[in-house]
mmCIF file of C-alpha atoms in Angstrom:
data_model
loop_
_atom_site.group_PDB
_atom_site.id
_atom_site.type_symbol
_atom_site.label_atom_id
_atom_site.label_comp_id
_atom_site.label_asym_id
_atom_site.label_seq_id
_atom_site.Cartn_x
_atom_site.Cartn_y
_atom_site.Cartn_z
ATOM 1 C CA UNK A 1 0.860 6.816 27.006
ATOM 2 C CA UNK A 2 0.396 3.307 25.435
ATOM 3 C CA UNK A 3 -0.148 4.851 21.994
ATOM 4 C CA UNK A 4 3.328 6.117 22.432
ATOM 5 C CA UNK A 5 4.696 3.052 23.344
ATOM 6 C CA UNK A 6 2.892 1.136 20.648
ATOM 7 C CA UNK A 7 4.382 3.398 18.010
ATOM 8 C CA UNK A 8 7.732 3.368 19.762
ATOM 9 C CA UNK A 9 7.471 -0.444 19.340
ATOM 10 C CA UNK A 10 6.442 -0.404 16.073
ATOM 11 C CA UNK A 11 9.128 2.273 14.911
ATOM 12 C CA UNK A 12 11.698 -0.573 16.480
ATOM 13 C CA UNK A 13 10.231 -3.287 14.564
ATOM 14 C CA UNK A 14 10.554 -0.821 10.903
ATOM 15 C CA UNK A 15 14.068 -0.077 11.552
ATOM 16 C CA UNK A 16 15.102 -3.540 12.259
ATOM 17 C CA UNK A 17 13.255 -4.825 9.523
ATOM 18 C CA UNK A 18 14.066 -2.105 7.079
ATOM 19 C CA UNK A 19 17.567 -3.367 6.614
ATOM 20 C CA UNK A 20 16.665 -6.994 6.118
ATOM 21 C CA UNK A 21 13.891 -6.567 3.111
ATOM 22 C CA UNK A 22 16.294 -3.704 1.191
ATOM 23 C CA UNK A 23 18.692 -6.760 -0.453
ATOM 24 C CA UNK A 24 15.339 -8.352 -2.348
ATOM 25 C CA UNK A 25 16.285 -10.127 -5.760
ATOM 26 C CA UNK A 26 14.238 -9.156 -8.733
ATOM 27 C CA UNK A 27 13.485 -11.808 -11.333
ATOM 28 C CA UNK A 28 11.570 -11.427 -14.877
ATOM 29 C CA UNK A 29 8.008 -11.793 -14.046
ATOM 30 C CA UNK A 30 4.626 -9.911 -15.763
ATOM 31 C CA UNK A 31 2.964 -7.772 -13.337
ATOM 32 C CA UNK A 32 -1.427 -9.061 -13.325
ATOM 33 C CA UNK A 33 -2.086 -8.840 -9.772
ATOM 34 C CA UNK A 34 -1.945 -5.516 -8.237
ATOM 35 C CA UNK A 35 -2.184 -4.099 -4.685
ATOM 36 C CA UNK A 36 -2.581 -0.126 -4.161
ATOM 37 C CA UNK A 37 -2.018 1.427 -0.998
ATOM 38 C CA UNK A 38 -4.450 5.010 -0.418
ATOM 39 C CA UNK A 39 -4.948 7.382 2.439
ATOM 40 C CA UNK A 40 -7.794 9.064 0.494
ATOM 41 C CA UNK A 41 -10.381 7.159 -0.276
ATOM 42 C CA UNK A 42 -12.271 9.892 -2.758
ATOM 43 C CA UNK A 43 -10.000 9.101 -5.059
ATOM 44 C CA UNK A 44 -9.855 5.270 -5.264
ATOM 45 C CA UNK A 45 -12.631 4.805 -8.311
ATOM 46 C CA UNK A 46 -10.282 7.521 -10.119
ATOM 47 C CA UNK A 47 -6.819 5.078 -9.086
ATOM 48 C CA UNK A 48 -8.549 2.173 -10.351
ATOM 49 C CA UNK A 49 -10.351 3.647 -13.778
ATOM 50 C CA UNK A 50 -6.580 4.693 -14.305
ATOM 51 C CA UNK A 51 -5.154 1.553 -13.812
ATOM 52 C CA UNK A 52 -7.463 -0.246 -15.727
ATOM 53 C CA UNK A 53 -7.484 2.012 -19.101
ATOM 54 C CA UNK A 54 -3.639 2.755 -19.000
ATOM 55 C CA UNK A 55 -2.350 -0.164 -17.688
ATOM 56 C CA UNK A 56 -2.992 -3.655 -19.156
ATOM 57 C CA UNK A 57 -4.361 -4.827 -15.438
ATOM 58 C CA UNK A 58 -8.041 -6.198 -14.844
ATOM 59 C CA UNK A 59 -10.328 -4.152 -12.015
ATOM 60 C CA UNK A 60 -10.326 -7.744 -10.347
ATOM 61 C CA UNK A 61 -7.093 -8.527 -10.267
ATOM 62 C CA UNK A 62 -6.712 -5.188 -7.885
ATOM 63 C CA UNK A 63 -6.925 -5.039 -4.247
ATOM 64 C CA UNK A 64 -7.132 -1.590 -2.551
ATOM 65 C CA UNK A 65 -5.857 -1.169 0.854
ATOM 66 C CA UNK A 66 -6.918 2.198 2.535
ATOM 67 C CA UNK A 67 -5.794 3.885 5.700
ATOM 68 C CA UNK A 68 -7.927 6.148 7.773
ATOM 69 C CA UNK A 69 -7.319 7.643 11.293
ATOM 70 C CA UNK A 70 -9.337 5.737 14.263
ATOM 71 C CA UNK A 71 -12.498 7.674 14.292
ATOM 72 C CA UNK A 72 -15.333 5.960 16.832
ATOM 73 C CA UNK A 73 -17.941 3.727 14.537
ATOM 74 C CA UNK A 74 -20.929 4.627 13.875
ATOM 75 C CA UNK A 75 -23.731 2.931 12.037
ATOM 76 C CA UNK A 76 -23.711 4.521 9.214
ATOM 77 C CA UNK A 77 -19.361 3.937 8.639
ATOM 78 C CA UNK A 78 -19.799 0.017 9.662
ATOM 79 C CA UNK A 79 -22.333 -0.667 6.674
ATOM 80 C CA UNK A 80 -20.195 1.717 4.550
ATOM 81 C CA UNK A 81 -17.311 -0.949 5.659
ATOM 82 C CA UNK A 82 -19.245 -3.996 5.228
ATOM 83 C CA UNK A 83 -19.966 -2.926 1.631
ATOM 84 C CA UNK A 84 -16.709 -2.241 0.511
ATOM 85 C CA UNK A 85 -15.311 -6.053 1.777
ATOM 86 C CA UNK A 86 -17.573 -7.379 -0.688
ATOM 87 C CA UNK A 87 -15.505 -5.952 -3.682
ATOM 88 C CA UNK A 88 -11.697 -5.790 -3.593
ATOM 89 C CA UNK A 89 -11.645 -2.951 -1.216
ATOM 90 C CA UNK A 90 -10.607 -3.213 2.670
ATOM 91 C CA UNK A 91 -9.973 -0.640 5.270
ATOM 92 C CA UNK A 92 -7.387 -0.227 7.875
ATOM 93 C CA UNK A 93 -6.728 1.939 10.960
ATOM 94 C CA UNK A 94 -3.886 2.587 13.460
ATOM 95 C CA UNK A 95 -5.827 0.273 15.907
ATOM 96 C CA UNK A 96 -5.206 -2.830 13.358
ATOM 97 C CA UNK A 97 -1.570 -2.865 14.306
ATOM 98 C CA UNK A 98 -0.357 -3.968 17.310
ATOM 99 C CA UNK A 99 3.276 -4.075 19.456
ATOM 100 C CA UNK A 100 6.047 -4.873 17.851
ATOM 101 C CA UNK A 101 3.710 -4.343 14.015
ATOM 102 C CA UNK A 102 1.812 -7.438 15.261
ATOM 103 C CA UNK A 103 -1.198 -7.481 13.049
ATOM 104 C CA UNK A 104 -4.711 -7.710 14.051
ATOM 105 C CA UNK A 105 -6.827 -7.523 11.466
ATOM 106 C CA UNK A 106 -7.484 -10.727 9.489
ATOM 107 C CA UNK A 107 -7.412 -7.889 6.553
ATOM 108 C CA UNK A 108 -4.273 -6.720 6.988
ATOM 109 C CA UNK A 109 -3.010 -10.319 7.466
ATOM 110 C CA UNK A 110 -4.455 -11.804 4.320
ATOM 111 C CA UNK A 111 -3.268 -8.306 2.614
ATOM 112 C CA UNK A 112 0.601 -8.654 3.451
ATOM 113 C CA UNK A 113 0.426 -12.562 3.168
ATOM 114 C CA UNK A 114 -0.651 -12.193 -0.881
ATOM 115 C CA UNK A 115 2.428 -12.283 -3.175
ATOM 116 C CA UNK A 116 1.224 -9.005 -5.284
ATOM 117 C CA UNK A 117 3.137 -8.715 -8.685
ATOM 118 C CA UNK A 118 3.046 -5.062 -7.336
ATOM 119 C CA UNK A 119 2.287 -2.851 -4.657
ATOM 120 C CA UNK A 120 1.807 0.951 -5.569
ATOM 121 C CA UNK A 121 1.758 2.992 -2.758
ATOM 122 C CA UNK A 122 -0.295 6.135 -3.155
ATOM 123 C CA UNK A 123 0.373 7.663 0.097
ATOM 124 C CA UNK A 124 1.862 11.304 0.199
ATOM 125 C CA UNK A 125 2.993 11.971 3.900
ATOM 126 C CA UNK A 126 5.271 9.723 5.702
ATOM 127 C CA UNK A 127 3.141 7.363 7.864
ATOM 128 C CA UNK A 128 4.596 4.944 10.228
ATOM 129 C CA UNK A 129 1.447 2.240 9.836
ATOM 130 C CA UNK A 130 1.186 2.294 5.851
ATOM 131 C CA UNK A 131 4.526 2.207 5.507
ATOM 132 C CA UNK A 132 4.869 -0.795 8.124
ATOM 133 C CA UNK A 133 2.111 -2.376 5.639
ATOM 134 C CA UNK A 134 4.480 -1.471 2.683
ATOM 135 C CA UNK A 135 7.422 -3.358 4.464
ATOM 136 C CA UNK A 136 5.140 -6.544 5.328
ATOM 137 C CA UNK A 137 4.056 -6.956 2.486
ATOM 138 C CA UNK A 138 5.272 -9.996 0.001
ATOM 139 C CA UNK A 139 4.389 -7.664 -3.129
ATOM 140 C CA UNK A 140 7.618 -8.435 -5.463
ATOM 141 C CA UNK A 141 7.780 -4.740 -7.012
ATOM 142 C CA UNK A 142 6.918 -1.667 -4.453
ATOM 143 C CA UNK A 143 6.905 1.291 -5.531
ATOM 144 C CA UNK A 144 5.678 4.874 -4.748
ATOM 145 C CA UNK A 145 6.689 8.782 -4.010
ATOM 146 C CA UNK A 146 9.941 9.779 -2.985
ATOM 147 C CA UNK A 147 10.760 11.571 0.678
ATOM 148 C CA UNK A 148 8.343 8.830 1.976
ATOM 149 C CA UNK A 149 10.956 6.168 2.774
ATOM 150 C CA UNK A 150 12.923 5.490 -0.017
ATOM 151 C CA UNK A 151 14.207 2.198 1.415
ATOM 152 C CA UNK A 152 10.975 1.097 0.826
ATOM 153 C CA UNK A 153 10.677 0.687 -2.581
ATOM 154 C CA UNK A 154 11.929 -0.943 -5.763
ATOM 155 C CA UNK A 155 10.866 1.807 -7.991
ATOM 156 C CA UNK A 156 11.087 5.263 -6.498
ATOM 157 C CA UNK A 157 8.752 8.072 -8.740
ATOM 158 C CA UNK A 158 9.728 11.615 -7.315
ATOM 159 C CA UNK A 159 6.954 14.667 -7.820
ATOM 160 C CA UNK A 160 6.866 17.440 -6.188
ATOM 161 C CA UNK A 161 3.604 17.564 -6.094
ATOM 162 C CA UNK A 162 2.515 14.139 -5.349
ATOM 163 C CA UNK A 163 0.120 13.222 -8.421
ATOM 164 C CA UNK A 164 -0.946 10.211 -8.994
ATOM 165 C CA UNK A 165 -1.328 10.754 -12.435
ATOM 166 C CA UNK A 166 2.406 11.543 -13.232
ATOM 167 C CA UNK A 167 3.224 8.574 -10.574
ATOM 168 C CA UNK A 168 1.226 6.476 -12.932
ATOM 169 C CA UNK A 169 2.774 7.824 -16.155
ATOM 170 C CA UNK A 170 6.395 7.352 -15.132
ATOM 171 C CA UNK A 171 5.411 3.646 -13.799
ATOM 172 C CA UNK A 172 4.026 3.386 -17.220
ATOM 173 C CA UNK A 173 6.837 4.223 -18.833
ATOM 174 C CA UNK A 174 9.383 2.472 -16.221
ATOM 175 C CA UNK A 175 7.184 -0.866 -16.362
ATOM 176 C CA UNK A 176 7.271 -1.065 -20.118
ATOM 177 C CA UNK A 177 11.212 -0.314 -20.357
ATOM 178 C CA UNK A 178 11.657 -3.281 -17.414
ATOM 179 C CA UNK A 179 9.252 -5.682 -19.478
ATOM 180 C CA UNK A 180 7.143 -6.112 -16.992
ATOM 181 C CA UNK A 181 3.626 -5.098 -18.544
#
């Protein structure tokens, strides 16, 4: 019952805020720091060795942001957790968002508070929590799959088959002809 609220709160907060961040000015700026968005974390080391060799970015000059379903701890996923805040990795569930997309996670806080050159969302099923991140966040170029919520992005990569290699080619190609790698 309050999980239903919670998202019914949340959902409130999206559509309100939705309309508000859609009017963003662009201005001529070189994307360095990058911020990537994942619901799979298997493939993060593949995300990153692509963005590194194809894309004129540094590995430390990307954070990785990745959602996964509340699950109880255990041992075993807490250390997992504890090593992957060392590097440029953090993890995020549905619990880390409160009413009304409150935040609770000092994660998630610092994440949305850092003005990204870019935010490339990976995700590939519409999610009411990653995209609340998406909105929140102070990233000056979003961009990800289409049928998501296009109203979240500046750049807008349609596949039918969700690939993150062909999203990465076409923002290869769509970066270079906007000057901003």
């Amino acid at each position: 019952m309050i999980s239903k609220l919670k998202e019914k709160s949340i959902q409130k907060f999206y559509n309100k805020t939705i309309l508000t961040a859609q009017n963003k000015e662009q201005q001529q700026y070189k994307i360095k720091k990058i911020a990537v968005l994942l619901d799979n974390p298997s493939i993060e080391n593949k995300i990153i060795a692509d963005l590194t060799t194809k894309f004129p970015f540094q590995k430390e000059n990307i954070t990785v942001l990745i959602y996964k379903p509340f699950e109880k701890k255990d041992k075993n996923q807490e250390e997992s957790q504890e090593e992957n805040q060392q590097e440029n990795i953090k993890i995020f569930t549905e619990k880390d968002i409160g009413f009304k997309a409150s935040l609770k996670s000092d994660n998630l806080k610092n994440f949305v508070k850092i003005d990204y050159d870019a935010l490339i969302n990976y995700i590939k099923t519409p999610n009411l929590y990653t995209n609340t991140i998406t909105l929140l966040s102070q990233a000056r170029l979003k961009t990800g799959f289409a049928n998501i919520d296009d109203r979240l992005y500046n750049l807008i990569i349609a596949d039918d088959g969700f690939d993150e290699t062909i999203l990465n080619q076409e923002l290869k190609k769509y970066l270079t002809i906007l000057n901003k790698i």
